[in-house]
CSV table of C-alpha atoms and ligand atoms in Angstrom, one decimal:
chain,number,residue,atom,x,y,z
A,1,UNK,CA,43.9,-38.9,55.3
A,2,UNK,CA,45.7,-41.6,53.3
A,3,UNK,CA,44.7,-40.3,49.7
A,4,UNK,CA,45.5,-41.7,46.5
A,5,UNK,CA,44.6,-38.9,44.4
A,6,UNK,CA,44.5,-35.2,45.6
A,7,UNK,CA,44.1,-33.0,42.2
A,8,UNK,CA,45.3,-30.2,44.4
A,9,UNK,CA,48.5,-31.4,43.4
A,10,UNK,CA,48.8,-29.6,40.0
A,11,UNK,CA,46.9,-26.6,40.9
A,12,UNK,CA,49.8,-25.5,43.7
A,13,UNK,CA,51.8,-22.7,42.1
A,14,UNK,CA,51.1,-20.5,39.3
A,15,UNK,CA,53.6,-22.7,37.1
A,16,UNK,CA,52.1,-25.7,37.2
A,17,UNK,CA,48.6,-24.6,37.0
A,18,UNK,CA,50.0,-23.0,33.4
A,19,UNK,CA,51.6,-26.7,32.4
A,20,UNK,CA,48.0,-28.0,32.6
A,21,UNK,CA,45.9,-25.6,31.6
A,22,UNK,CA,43.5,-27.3,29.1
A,23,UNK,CA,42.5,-24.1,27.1
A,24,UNK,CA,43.9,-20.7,26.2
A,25,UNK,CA,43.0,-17.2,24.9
A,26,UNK,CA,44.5,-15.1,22.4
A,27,UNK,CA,43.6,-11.8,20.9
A,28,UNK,CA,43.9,-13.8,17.3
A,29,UNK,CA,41.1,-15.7,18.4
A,30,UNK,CA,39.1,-12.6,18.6
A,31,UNK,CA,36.4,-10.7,16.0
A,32,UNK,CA,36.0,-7.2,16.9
A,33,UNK,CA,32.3,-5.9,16.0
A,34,UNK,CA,32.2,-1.8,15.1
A,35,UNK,CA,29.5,0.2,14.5
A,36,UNK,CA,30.1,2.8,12.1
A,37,UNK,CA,27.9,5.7,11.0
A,38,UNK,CA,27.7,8.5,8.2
A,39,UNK,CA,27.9,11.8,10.8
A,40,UNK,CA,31.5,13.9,11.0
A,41,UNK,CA,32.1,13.0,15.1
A,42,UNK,CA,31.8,9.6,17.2
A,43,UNK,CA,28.9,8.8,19.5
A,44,UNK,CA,28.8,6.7,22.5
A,45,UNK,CA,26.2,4.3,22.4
A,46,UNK,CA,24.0,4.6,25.9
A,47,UNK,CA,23.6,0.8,26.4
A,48,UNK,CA,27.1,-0.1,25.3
A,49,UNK,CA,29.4,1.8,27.4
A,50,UNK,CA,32.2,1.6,25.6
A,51,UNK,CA,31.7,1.3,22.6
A,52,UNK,CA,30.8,3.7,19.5
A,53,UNK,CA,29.5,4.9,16.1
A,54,UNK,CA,32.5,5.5,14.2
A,55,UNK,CA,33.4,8.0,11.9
A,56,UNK,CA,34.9,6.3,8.6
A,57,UNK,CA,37.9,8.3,9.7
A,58,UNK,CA,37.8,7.4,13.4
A,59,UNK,CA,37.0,4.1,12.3
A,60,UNK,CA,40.7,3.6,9.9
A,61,UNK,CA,42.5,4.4,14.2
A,62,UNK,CA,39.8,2.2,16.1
A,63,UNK,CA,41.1,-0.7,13.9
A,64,UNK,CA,44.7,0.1,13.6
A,65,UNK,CA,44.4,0.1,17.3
A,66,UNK,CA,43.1,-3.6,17.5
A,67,UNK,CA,45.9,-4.2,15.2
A,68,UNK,CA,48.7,-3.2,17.0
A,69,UNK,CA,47.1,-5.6,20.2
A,70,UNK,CA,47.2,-8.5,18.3
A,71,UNK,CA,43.0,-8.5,16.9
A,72,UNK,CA,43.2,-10.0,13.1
A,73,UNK,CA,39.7,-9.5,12.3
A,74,UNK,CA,36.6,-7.0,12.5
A,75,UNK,CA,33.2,-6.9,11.8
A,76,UNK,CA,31.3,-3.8,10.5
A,77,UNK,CA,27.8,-3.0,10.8
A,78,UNK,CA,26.4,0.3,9.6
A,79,UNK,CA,23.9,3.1,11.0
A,80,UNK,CA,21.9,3.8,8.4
A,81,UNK,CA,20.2,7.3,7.9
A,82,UNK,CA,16.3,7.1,8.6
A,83,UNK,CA,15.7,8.7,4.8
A,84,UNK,CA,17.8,6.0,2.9
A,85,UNK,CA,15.8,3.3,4.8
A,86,UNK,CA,13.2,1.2,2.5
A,87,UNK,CA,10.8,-1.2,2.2
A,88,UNK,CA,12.9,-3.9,0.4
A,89,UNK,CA,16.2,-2.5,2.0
A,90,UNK,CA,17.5,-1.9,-1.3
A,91,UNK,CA,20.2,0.2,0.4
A,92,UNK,CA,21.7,-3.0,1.1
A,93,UNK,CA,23.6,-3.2,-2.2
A,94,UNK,CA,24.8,0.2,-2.9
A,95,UNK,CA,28.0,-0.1,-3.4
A,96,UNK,CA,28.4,3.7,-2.7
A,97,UNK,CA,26.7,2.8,0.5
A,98,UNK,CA,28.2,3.4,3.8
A,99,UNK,CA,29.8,-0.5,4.5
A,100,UNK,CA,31.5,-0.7,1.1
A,101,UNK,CA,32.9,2.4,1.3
A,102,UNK,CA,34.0,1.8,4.7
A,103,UNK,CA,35.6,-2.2,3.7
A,104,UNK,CA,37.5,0.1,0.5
A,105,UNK,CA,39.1,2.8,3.2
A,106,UNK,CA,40.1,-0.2,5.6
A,107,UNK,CA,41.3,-1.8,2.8
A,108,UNK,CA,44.1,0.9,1.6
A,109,UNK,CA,44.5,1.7,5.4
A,110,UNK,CA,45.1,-1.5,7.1
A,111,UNK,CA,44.8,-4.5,4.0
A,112,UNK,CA,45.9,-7.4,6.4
A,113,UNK,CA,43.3,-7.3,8.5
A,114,UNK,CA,40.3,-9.6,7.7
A,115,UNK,CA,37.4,-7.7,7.6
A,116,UNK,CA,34.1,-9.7,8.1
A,117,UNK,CA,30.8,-8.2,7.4
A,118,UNK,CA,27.1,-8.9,8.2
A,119,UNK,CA,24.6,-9.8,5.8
A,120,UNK,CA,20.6,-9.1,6.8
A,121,UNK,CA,18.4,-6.5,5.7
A,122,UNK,CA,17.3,-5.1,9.0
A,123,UNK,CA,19.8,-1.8,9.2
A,124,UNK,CA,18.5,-1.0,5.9
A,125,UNK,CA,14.9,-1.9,6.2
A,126,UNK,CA,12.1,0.6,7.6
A,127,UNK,CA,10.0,-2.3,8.5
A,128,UNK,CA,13.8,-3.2,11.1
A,129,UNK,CA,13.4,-7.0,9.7
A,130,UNK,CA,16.4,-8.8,7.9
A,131,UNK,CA,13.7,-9.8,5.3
A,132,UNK,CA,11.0,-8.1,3.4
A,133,UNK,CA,8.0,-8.0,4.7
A,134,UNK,CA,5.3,-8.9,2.1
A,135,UNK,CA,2.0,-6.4,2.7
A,136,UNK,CA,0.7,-9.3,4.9
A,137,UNK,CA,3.2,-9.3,7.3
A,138,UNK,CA,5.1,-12.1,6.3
A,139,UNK,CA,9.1,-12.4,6.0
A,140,UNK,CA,9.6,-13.4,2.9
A,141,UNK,CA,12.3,-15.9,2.3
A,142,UNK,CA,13.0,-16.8,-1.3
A,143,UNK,CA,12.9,-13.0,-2.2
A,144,UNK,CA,15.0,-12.3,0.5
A,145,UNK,CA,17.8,-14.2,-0.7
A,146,UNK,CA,18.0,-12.1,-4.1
A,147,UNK,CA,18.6,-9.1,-2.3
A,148,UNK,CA,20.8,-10.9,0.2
A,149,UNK,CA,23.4,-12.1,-2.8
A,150,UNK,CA,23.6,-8.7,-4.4
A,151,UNK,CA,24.8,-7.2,-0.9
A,152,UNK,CA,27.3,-10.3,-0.1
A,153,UNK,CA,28.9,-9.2,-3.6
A,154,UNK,CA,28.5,-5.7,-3.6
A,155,UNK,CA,30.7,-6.8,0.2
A,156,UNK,CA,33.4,-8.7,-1.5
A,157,UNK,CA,33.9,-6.2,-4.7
A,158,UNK,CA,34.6,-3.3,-1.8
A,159,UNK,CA,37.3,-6.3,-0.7
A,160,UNK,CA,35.6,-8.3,2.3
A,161,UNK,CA,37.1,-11.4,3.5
A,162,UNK,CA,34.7,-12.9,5.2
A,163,UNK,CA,30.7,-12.5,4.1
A,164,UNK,CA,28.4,-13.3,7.7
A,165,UNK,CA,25.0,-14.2,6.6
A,166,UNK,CA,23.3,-13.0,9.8
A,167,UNK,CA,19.3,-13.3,8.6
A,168,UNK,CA,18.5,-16.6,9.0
A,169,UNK,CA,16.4,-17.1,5.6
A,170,UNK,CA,16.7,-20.6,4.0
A,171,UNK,CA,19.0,-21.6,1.7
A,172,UNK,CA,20.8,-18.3,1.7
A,173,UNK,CA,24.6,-19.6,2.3
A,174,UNK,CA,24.4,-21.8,-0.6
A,175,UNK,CA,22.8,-19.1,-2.3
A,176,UNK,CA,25.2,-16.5,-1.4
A,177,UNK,CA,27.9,-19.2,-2.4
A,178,UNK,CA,26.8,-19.4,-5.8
A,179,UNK,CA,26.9,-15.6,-5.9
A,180,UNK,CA,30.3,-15.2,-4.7
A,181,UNK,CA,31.3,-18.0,-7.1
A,182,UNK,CA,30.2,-16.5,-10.3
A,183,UNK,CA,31.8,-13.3,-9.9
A,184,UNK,CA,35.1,-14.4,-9.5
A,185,UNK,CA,35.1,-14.7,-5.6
A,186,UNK,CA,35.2,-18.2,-5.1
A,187,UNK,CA,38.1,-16.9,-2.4
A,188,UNK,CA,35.8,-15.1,-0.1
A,189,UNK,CA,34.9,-17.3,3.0
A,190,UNK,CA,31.3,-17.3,4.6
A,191,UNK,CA,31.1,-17.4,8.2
A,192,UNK,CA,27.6,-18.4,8.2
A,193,UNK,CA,25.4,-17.2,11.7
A,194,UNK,CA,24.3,-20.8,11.8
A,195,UNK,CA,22.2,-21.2,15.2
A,196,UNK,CA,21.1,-17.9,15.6
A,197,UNK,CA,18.4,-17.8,18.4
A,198,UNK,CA,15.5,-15.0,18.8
A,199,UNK,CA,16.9,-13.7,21.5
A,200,UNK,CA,16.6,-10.9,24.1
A,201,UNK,CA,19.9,-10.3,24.2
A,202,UNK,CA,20.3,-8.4,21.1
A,203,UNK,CA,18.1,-5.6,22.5
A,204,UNK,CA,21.4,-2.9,22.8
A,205,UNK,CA,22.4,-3.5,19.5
A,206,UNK,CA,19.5,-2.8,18.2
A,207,UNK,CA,19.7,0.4,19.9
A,208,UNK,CA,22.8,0.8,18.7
A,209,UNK,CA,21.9,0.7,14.8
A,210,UNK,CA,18.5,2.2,15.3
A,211,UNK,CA,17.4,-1.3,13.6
A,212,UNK,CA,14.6,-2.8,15.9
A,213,UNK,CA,11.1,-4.1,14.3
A,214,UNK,CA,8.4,-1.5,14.2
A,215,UNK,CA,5.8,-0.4,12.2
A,216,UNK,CA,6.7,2.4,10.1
A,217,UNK,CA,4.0,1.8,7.3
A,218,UNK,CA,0.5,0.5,7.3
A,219,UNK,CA,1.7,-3.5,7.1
A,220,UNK,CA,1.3,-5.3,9.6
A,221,UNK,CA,4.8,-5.8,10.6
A,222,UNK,CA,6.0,-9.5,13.2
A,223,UNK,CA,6.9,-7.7,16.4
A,224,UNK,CA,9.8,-10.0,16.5
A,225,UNK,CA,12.0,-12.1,14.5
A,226,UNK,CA,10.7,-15.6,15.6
A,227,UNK,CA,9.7,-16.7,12.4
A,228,UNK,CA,13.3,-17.1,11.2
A,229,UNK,CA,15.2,-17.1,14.1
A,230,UNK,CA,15.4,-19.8,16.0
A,231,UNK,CA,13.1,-20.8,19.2
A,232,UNK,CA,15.9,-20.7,22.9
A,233,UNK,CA,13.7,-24.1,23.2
A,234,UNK,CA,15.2,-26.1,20.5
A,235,UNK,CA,18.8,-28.0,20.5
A,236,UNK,CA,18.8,-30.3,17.9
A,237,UNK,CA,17.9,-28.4,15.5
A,238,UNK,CA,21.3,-26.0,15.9
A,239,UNK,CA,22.3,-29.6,14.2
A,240,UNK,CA,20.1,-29.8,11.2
A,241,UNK,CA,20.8,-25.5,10.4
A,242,UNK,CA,25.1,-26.9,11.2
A,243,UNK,CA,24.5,-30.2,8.6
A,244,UNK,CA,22.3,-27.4,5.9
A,245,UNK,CA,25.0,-24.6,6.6
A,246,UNK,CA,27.8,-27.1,5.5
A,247,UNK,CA,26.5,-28.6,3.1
A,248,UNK,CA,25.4,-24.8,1.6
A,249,UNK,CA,29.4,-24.9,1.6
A,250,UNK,CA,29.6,-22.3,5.2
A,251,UNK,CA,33.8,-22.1,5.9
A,252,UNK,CA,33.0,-21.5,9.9
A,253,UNK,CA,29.9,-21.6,11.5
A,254,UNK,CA,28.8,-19.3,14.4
A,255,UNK,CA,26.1,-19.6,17.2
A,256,UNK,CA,24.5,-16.6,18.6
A,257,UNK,CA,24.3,-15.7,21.6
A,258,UNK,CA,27.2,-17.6,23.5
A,259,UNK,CA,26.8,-17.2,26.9
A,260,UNK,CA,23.1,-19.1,27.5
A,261,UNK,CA,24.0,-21.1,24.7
A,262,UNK,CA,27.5,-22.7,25.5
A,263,UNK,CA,25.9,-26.4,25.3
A,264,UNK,CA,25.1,-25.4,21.6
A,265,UNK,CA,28.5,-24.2,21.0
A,266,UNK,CA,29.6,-27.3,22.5
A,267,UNK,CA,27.0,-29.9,20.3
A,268,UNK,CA,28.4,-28.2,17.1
A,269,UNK,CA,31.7,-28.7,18.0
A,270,UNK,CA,30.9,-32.7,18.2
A,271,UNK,CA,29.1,-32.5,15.3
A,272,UNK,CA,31.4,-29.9,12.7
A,273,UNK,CA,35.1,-30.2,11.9
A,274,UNK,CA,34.5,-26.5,10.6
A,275,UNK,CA,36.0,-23.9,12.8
A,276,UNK,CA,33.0,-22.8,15.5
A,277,UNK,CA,32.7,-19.2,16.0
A,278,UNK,CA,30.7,-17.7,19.3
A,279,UNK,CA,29.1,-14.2,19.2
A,280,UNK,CA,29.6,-12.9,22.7
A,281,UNK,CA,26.4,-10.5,21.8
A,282,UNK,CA,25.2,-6.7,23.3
A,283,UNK,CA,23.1,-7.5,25.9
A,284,UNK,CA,25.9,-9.9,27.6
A,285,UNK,CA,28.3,-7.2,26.9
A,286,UNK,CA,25.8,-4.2,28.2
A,287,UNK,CA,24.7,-6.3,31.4
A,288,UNK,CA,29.0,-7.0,32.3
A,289,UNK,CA,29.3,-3.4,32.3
A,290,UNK,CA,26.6,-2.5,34.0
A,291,UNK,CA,27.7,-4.2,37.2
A,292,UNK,CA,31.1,-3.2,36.8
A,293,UNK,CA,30.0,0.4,36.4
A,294,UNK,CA,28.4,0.1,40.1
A,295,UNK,CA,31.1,-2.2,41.3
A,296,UNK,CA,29.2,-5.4,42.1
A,297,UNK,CA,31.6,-7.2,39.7
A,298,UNK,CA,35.5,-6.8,38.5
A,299,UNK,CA,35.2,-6.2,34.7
A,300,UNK,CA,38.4,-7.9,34.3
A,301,UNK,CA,38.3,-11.2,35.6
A,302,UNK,CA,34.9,-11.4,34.5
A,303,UNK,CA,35.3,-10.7,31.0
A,304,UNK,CA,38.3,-13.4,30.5
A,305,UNK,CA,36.3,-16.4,32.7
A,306,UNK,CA,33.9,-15.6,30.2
A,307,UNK,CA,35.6,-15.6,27.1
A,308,UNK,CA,37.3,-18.8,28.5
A,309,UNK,CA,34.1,-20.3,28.8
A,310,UNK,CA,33.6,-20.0,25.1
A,311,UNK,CA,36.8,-21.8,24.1
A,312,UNK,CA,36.2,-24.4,26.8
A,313,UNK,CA,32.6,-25.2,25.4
A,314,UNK,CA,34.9,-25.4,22.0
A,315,UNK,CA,34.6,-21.8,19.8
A,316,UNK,CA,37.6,-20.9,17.9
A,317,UNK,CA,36.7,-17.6,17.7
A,318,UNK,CA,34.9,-15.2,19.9
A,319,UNK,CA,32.7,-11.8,18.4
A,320,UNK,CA,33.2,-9.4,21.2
A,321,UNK,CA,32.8,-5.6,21.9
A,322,UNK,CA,35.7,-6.4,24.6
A,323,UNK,CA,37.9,-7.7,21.9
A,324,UNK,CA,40.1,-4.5,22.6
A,325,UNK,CA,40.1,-4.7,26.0
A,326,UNK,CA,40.8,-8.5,26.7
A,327,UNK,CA,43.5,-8.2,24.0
A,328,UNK,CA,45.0,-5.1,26.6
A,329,UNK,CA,45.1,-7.5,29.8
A,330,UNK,CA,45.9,-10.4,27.8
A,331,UNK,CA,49.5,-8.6,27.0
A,332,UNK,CA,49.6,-7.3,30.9
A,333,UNK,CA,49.3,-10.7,32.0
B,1,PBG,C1,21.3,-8.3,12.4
B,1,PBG,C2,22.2,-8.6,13.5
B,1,PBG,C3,21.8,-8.6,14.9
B,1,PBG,C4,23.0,-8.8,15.6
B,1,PBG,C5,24.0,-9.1,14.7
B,1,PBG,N1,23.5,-9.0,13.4
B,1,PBG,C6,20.5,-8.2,15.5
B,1,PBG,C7,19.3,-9.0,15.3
B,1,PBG,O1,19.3,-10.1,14.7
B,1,PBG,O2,18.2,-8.4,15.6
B,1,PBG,C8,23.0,-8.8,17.1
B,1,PBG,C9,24.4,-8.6,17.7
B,1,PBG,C10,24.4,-8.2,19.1
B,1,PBG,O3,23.4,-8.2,19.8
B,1,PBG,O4,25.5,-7.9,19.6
B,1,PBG,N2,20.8,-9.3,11.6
């Protein structure tokens, strides 16, 4: 055939595919989520194989670990004990609680590493929302938001680096901004959860912190979060939460989940010179492993084509519970 172009041409040895490569992983663009827990041993976490509830002591290795394989920042979220669960969540800002603490031994241990942390009610709140639940079954926003400031500082005093509002209220970066601000944090960075769908996919997490909505009182509590979160319908308005979230002064802004939502990743990017952050969530995690568990997919190859595809639709940074792992065959090559 007398052909002018043949793209074959730069895709014929392993070399020259790497000269053209458009986009690349690292483990630095990673953020490694942990569970962590107040009991003395680890558990395994039945719909996340693979990952655990650590052990404040387990969890000081765990992060040394990722660490020493190139990971630069964590993200903590707590199991919270059934009997310091409340109404308002009020849990949320002890700052003897179970995060804080955790931030302050990570801290001493290991002070390079960035530690992120999430902001939302729901591992603290019987009612399992990230808002309180007024008696008629409403999330209540303005509220909310009070309760949402005291636990971002209560985060940075312990030492956090990176506050990640996760609730989806109104107005609550700018909020939490304004918070940080006046006590002398004006240095810790919010990496606001800026299109964060009501999704499916979180349904392992949820497991995994015990933190799903249920009615544990006589309120009528929203079977799901759909009054804050946003509808998997809508596109455009991933733009208007981006233009509030900046303005609300957000330093990176993250869309949740990544994988059925790559064209969102990829709208923010056009539309935000902030770094863009993907959250890789549980259920995408727990549905990878399950088919690599019964050997209908290889884990490997999977796993890095995926978190490709999240830098190709244009995230900086990628949550993952595989952060470990693709760090491991990112150094093997
Ligand atoms: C809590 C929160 C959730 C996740 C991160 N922070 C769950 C939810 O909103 O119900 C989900 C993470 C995952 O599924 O990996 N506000």
């Amino acid at each position: 055939m007398d052909l002018t172009y043949r793209p074959r041409r730069l895709r014929r040895s392993q070399a020259l595919r790497s000269m053209v490569r458009e986009h690349t992983l690292n483990a630095t663009d990673f953020i490694y989520p942990l569970f962590v827990h107040e009991g003395g041993e680890v558990e395994g976490i039945s719909a996340m194989p693979g990952a655990n509830r650590w052990t404040l002591d387990t969890l000081v290795n765990e992060v040394e670990r990722a660490w020493g394989l190139g990971i630069r920042c964590i993200v903590l979220f707590p199991k919270v004990a059934e009997s310091l669960k409340s109404e308002d969540g009020a849990e949320c800002f002890n700052e003897k609680g179970l995060i804080p603490r955790a931030i302050r031994r990570l801290k001493e241990e290991i002070p390079e590493m960035t530690v992120m942390t999430d902001v939302a009610l729901d591992p603290y709140s019987c009612d399992g929302h990230d808002g309180i639940v007024s008696p008629d079954g409403i999330v209540l926003n303005d509220e909310t938001i009070e309760y949402l400031c005291r636990q971002a500082v209560v985060q940075a005093q312990a030492g956090a680096d990176l506050i990640g509002p996760s609730d989806m209220m109104d107005g609550r970066v700018g909020a939490i901004r304004e918070s940080l601000d006046e006590e002398g944090f004006e240095h810790v960075g919010i990496i606001s959860y800026t299109a964060k769908y009501s999704s499916a996919y979180y349904g392992p997490f949820r497991e995994a912190l015990d933190s799903a909505p249920r009615a544990a009182s006589e309120k009528l509590i929203p079977k799901d979060k759909s009054t804050y979160q946003m509808d998997p319908a809508n596109a455009r308005e991933a733009i208007t939460e981006a233009q509030l979230d900046e303005q609300e002064g957000a330093d990176i802004l993250m869309v949740k989940p990544g994988l059925a939502y790559l064209d969102i990743i990829h709208r923010l990017r056009q539309e935000s010179e902030l770094p863009i952050a993907a959250y890789n969530v549980s259920g995408e995690f727990s549905m990878v492993k399950a088919a690599a568990e019964r050997g209908w997919i290889d884990e490997r190859s999977v796993v890095l084509e995926t978190l490709l595809s999240f830098r190709r639709a244009g995230a900086d940074l990628i949550l993952t519970y595989h952060a470990c792992d693709a760090a491991e065959w990112l150094r093997q090559g």
